[in-house]
Each structure stands twice: as C-alpha cells, then as structure tokens.
Amino acid sequence: MLPISYGTAIIVFCIGLYTILSKRNLFKTVIGLSLMEGGVLMLITSSGYVPGGVPALLPFAGGEPVNPLPHSFTLTAIVIGAADVALALAFIIKIHRRYGTVDIDKIRGLRG
Amino acid sequence: MKSPRNLQRLGALALSLALGWWLWQGVTISPFQGITGPAARYIHGTARDTGAANVVAAILFDYRGFDTLGEASVIYTTVCGVALLFAKRRYRRSSHGLSFIVKRSMALLVPFILLYASSIIVMGHLSPGGGFQGGSVMATVTILFCVIYGSSFEAARVSPKVKETIESSGALLFVLIGLVGLVTGGAFLTNIAAGFPRGTMGQLFSGGTIPLLNIAVGMKVGAGLSTLFYSMVKILEDPTESSPPEV
Amino acid sequence: MSITFFAFLAAFLIVTALTASEARDMLSAVIALSVFGILMAIIFVILQAPDVALTQAIINSGLVTSLFLVAYSQTRKRGDDPDRENDR
C-alpha cells in the first residue's frame, strides 16, 4: 500500500510540474500549483502511515497509532494553500484588468 | 509558431519524468523504522502533558502552538493582501439568487450547518476536527449564502468590518492565552504548567488551553476565508441590474 | 482496506489530475480539481488521518473551487474567451 501511495504522490507532483511548465494560461498555472501541493501533502501524510495503525485518538483502540506529526503539518498547509490560491487568483484578476488577457506569452509581448 | 511550442512541451515532459524518477529513487531507499523522535514523545506524553484525546490537536495547540500562531498570521497576511488588491471597489448587487424554494430550504438548513461547525470547533480536542476545519465550514456557509441569496445579502447583514473585527479578536485571544503562560513564569503558550485545569480525558472541559485556542483559530480562519471570498466577489458586480434582490 | 480498492482510488486520482491539467475547457478543469480534492480526502481517511481528510474535503472541494469559479467568471466577462487561448 505504501509504494502505491508514494508513487501516486510523485506522479501527481510531476503532472503539476508539467502543467506549470508547459501551459500558457495563468489559470492552468494555478491549477498546476494546486496539483503539486496535493502531491506533496499526500507524500507527507503517507510518510506517517504505519501498516495496521489506528488514528491518533486516545485511547488507541485496537493497535498502534499512526504518526500524528505529519498530520498536524499537512492540516495547516492545506488551509494556507487555499489562501495562497486565493492570492494567486486575485493577482490573475488584476493582470486581466490591466492587460486584458490571461495568456502569459501575450502579457510578455505587451510588456516588452 | 508550432515547433518551439512543441519543443517546450517536450522539455517540460522530460524534466518532469526525470524529477519523478529521481524522487522515486529517493523514496524507495528510505526504509520504515517505527515511530521515533519527537513523534513518539508526543504520542506517549499527550495524556499526561495536555489531557486532550486528539493527539493532532495536542501537537497543533500545545507542543507546537507557536508554529500555529505563525501559520494563522500567514492567513491574516493573505487576507490583507487580497483586500488591498481590491480595495477601491464597493459591494453592489450582483444577482437575485436562486428560486424561492432553494432559499427556503437553505434557511432551514443553515442552523444545522452552523451547529455542525460549532461542534467541530468545540469538540476539537476530543475527536477529529478543530479550529481550522470548523472555521472552514463557517466560511463555506457564507459562500452558500452568496450563491443562493446573491452577493449583497450577506454583505448587508454581516459587514466586512465585523468580519475583520472577529478575525483580529481571534488573533488577539490566541496571543492573550499565550501571554498567560509568560505571566505565570513559564514559556509562551504554556498549557498545564501555567495552571490551566487538565480535566478528565474525554470530557468536554479538559485539555487546558486547547479548546480556547481552537475557538480562537476557528474565529480567525472562518472570518479570514470568508473575507477572502467576499473580497473577490466584490468585483463581480454588474451595474446594469438595478432592482433590489428579494429575500 | 483492500489494496485493490486503494490502487483503484490512486488510478482515479491520477486520471482526475490529468484531466485538470489537460482539459481545454477551464470549467471542466476546475471541476476535475474539485473531484481530485475529494479523492484526496478519501485517501487521507484510508491513510488513517481523519483530521487532514476533514480539512481537505471542506477546503479543496468547496472553498478553492468557488474561488476558481469567481475568478474565472470575472476574467471571462471582458469580451475574449480564455477557453480559446488555452492550447494552441
């Protein structure tokens, strides 16, 4: 189960990286950022998984708990990621008001 | 036009595949050797040190409470940034919302959603949940208001200034609870050692400062994310519509 | 939890990620991102992280999707169509 989880996280991360590098639409860039964030969160959470573990709620009924430290990291990272996406989208709206397009090549051409 | 574009795509694909292969090598060589280090201390010491049943909440608000304060201030900074970007525009009515049936159904549902959010926040030290999750549910309720009643409904009843006040008072509550630890001679955000009652594990009033910090973070996250959404909705206005929305 | 079900979820997650990355229509991409968030929440539950799953389900399906839709409707209002200049 863990190799599948790690592999999925890495594949999702690479899909996000490919999206950021190859797409020219700014919305696609933010979507790629979200995908990369999802891959990283999944990797961190998988690293805390113990085979046959139970959730880290006292008293641990029925076995050893999983590692709660990565969970507390990812929990705050998700909320901050949503705030980051909001800031990026706000910048996209501002760029669209200024340049009238969300295509990154056109924006580059306009500036130069 | 076509060939450099494809070349760029090919380069991106090659880079992604190379990075994926490299990451996979790194993942597969690291073996799993039990829970050690700080995590083991957190798991075994939570009942004694904090009295909370949820180990994740204990880590977030007791062992690493200062980190949580920093992360909450990141949300505050983002809200300030978005509100600053759209500072000059004002709320106007954007739409009349959905039909009467949907509005009445929403009015029946809202108390239960708010009850769910409050229970997530208040029971954060006993069950999965806490300030971050409950605050997000509260923010989602305001988004539902915007979708169903039109964007001017919620802004007319809960003004942005009230939301800013709630968010700031959440941050202030967090810092004040932390300062109690300093006053009693401990470190910042000291929990049990500063005289807060530990209580019985599993009861509602247990865990020292953790429920209070959950409420503070819930206020902060709920008001902050709601302000983020409404700062962006503000610019959705359509000046051509003139008649007021019926509620 | 059977490993077949987990593998199915992982494959579906990759498919939704590819859809969010490659869809021409921006609305389809945003909805695929929402489904991606829900699948991530299910995977977090299987990985025994209920706190993280709760956060992910609320934020990445509700909040981020609505933010994307607000920004998309705002940028589409100005005449040109972002769908057309997505891939060329």
XYZ file of N, CA, C and O in Angstrom, chain B residues 157-234:
312
model
N -25.719 42.164 5.859
C -26.043 41.779 7.234
C -24.810 41.667 8.114
O -24.817 42.106 9.254
N -23.765 41.042 7.590
C -22.510 40.970 8.330
C -21.506 41.791 7.542
O -20.995 41.350 6.527
N -21.247 42.981 8.012
C -20.396 43.866 7.225
C -18.948 43.378 7.289
O -18.551 42.665 8.216
N -18.137 43.724 6.279
C -16.730 43.289 6.281
C -15.975 43.764 7.508
O -15.049 43.097 7.972
N -16.402 44.890 8.052
C -15.704 45.386 9.243
C -15.909 44.451 10.426
O -14.997 44.203 11.213
N -17.146 43.889 10.532
C -17.411 42.936 11.617
C -16.523 41.708 11.462
O -15.961 41.190 12.426
N -16.379 41.254 10.205
C -15.538 40.072 9.983
C -14.086 40.360 10.336
O -13.403 39.528 10.938
N -13.616 41.554 9.955
C -12.243 41.911 10.316
C -12.078 41.945 11.826
O -11.058 41.516 12.365
N -13.118 42.461 12.519
C -13.030 42.512 13.975
C -12.966 41.115 14.567
O -12.183 40.847 15.485
N -13.797 40.202 14.016
C -13.787 38.827 14.524
C -12.420 38.197 14.313
O -11.865 37.554 15.196
N -11.856 38.425 13.111
C -10.557 37.816 12.826
C -9.477 38.371 13.748
O -8.686 37.623 14.325
N -9.476 39.696 13.909
C -8.442 40.296 14.753
C -8.609 39.858 16.202
O -7.616 39.599 16.894
N -9.868 39.746 16.668
C -10.046 39.336 18.051
C -9.660 37.879 18.243
O -9.206 37.498 19.327
N -9.804 37.055 17.203
C -9.310 35.690 17.293
C -7.810 35.661 17.505
O -7.301 34.949 18.384
N -7.083 36.457 16.702
C -5.627 36.514 16.861
C -5.258 37.047 18.234
O -4.346 36.547 18.907
N -6.012 38.052 18.697
C -5.722 38.661 19.998
C -5.960 37.666 21.120
O -5.173 37.580 22.075
N -7.047 36.872 21.002
C -7.343 35.855 22.008
C -6.222 34.834 22.090
O -5.784 34.445 23.188
N -5.740 34.434 20.901
C -4.634 33.472 20.844
C -3.422 34.009 21.593
O -2.842 33.331 22.456
N -3.063 35.270 21.296
C -1.857 35.842 21.908
C -2.055 36.042 23.406
O -1.143 35.805 24.213
N -3.272 36.446 23.809
C -3.523 36.675 25.239
C -3.406 35.373 26.023
O -2.822 35.348 27.113
N -3.965 34.281 25.453
C -3.835 32.985 26.123
C -2.379 32.592 26.235
O -1.927 32.045 27.241
N -1.601 32.915 25.180
C -0.175 32.625 25.248
C 0.515 33.446 26.309
O 1.410 32.958 26.999
N 0.072 34.704 26.493
C 0.739 35.579 27.456
C 0.492 35.136 28.888
O 1.293 35.443 29.773
N -0.633 34.408 29.125
C -0.883 33.900 30.478
C 0.276 33.019 30.929
O 0.711 33.076 32.079
N 0.792 32.231 29.983
C 1.938 31.393 30.307
C 3.144 32.213 30.731
O 3.842 31.867 31.694
N 3.385 33.337 30.062
C 4.512 34.200 30.424
C 4.305 34.810 31.805
O 5.242 34.909 32.592
N 3.035 35.201 32.108
C 2.768 35.863 33.391
C 3.029 34.917 34.550
O 3.583 35.304 35.579
N 2.660 33.639 34.361
C 2.852 32.691 35.455
C 4.264 32.134 35.517
O 4.510 31.199 36.256
N 5.167 32.694 34.740
C 6.551 32.311 34.884
C 7.011 31.203 33.976
O 8.137 30.735 34.109
N 6.166 30.754 33.043
C 6.584 29.703 32.120
C 6.965 30.289 30.787
O 7.299 31.469 30.665
N 6.870 29.452 29.765
C 7.157 29.907 28.413
C 5.866 30.406 27.763
O 4.778 30.297 28.333
N 5.998 30.989 26.560
C 4.840 31.434 25.805
C 3.981 30.225 25.443
O 4.504 29.202 25.014
N 2.654 30.333 25.643
C 1.697 29.272 25.340
C 1.887 28.043 26.214
O 1.642 26.924 25.786
N 2.320 28.235 27.464
C 2.368 27.108 28.383
C 0.954 26.672 28.721
O 0.072 27.499 28.936
N 0.733 25.356 28.753
C -0.634 24.878 28.941
C -0.897 24.448 30.375
O -1.473 25.215 31.167
N -0.515 23.252 30.733
C -0.873 22.711 32.044
C -0.009 23.333 33.138
O -0.506 23.669 34.220
N 1.259 23.565 32.826
C 2.172 24.083 33.838
C 1.818 25.500 34.256
O 2.247 25.968 35.310
N 1.014 26.216 33.452
C 0.638 27.575 33.797
C -0.624 27.613 34.646
O -1.148 28.680 34.919
N -1.139 26.469 35.049
C -2.283 26.468 35.945
C -3.610 26.216 35.291
O -4.637 26.242 35.965
N -3.642 25.955 33.989
C -4.915 25.621 33.353
C -5.317 24.211 33.762
O -4.467 23.317 33.848
N -6.609 23.970 34.018
C -7.018 22.642 34.502
C -6.892 21.595 33.405
O -7.243 21.834 32.253
N -6.392 20.438 33.807
C -6.226 19.369 32.834
C -7.544 18.651 32.576
O -7.834 18.233 31.470
N -8.343 18.505 33.621
C -9.637 17.859 33.449
C -9.495 16.359 33.272
O -8.394 15.806 33.313
N -10.635 15.724 33.049
C -10.626 14.283 32.790
C -10.632 14.065 31.302
O -11.394 14.707 30.580
N -9.783 13.147 30.841
C -9.693 12.946 29.400
C -11.000 12.384 28.861
O -11.555 11.443 29.412
N -11.502 12.993 27.788
C -12.776 12.578 27.215
C -13.914 13.484 27.604
O -14.959 13.436 26.976
N -13.754 14.300 28.622
C -14.792 15.264 28.969
C -14.663 16.499 28.093
O -13.628 16.744 27.481
N -15.747 17.303 28.086
C -15.717 18.499 27.250
C -14.722 19.515 27.812
O -13.953 20.113 27.068
N -14.740 19.693 29.154
C -13.833 20.668 29.752
C -12.562 19.945 30.170
O -12.414 19.507 31.304
N -11.683 19.805 29.216
C -10.398 19.180 29.510
C -9.397 19.733 28.527
O -9.744 20.442 27.586
N -8.147 19.428 28.778
C -7.137 19.827 27.823
C -6.599 21.223 28.017
O -5.875 21.719 27.159
N -6.946 21.885 29.134
C -6.353 23.186 29.414
C -6.732 24.226 28.384
O -7.912 24.525 28.178
N -5.727 24.797 27.693
C -5.982 25.894 26.774
C -6.435 25.422 25.403
O -6.807 26.245 24.577
N -6.390 24.117 25.131
C -6.608 23.663 23.749
C -7.998 24.040 23.219
O -8.105 24.536 22.087
N -9.099 23.862 23.988
C -10.398 24.308 23.454
C -10.451 25.806 23.200
O -11.012 26.244 22.188
N -9.835 26.595 24.095
C -9.842 28.046 23.898
C -9.080 28.423 22.631
O -9.540 29.252 21.827
N -7.922 27.788 22.430
C -7.147 28.102 21.227
C -7.879 27.627 19.976
O -7.794 28.269 18.915
N -8.627 26.513 20.098
C -9.434 26.068 18.967
C -10.457 27.117 18.583
O -10.663 27.410 17.401
N -11.118 27.692 19.602
C -12.128 28.712 19.303
C -11.470 29.928 18.655
O -11.987 30.503 17.684
N -10.297 30.326 19.171
C -9.601 31.486 18.598
C -9.247 31.244 17.140
O -9.494 32.090 16.270
N -8.689 30.061 16.863
C -8.298 29.769 15.481
C -9.531 29.632 14.593
O -9.518 30.036 13.418
N -10.632 29.086 15.156
C -11.856 28.979 14.370
C -12.389 30.338 13.966
O -12.779 30.547 12.805
N -12.394 31.287 14.916
C -12.818 32.654 14.572
C -11.946 33.223 13.474
O -12.417 33.825 12.508
N -10.635 32.999 13.623
C -9.685 33.604 12.700
C -9.822 33.020 11.293
O -9.943 33.764 10.315
N -9.876 31.680 11.224
C -9.930 31.047 9.904
C -11.288 31.303 9.236
O -11.354 31.609 8.038
N -12.370 31.201 10.020
C -13.688 31.413 9.419
C -13.845 32.813 8.859
O -14.206 33.002 7.695
N -13.533 33.814 9.683
C -13.663 35.184 9.212
C -12.677 35.482 8.094
O -13.010 36.181 7.127
N -11.468 34.918 8.197
C -10.448 35.214 7.195
C -10.808 34.654 5.836
O -10.758 35.365 4.823
N -11.212 33.372 5.781
C -11.535 32.785 4.482
C -12.792 33.407 3.894
O -12.905 33.604 2.684
N -13.754 33.757 4.759
C -14.952 34.431 4.257
C -14.608 35.788 3.660
O -15.124 36.173 2.606
N -13.701 36.512 4.338
C -13.285 37.805 3.797
C -12.564 37.647 2.472
O -12.751 38.451 1.556
N -11.741 36.582 2.355
C -11.067 36.312 1.080
C -12.089 36.170 -0.043
O -11.968 36.797 -1.099
N -13.097 35.330 0.207
C -14.085 35.080 -0.843
C -14.833 36.351 -1.203
O -14.996 36.672 -2.376
N -15.271 37.109 -0.185
C -16.080 38.282 -0.498
C -15.264 39.410 -1.093
O -15.795 40.221 -1.844
N -13.961 39.449 -0.787
C -13.124 40.443 -1.460
C -13.065 40.174 -2.951
O -13.010 41.106 -3.756
N -13.101 38.884 -3.329
C -13.058 38.573 -4.754
C -14.423 38.693 -5.388
O -14.539 39.002 -6.571
N -15.495 38.473 -4.616
C -16.844 38.584 -5.174
C -17.209 40.036 -5.433
O -17.947 40.339 -6.363
N -16.630 40.925 -4.620
C -16.919 42.343 -4.759
C -16.833 42.834 -6.188
O -17.595 43.687 -6.628
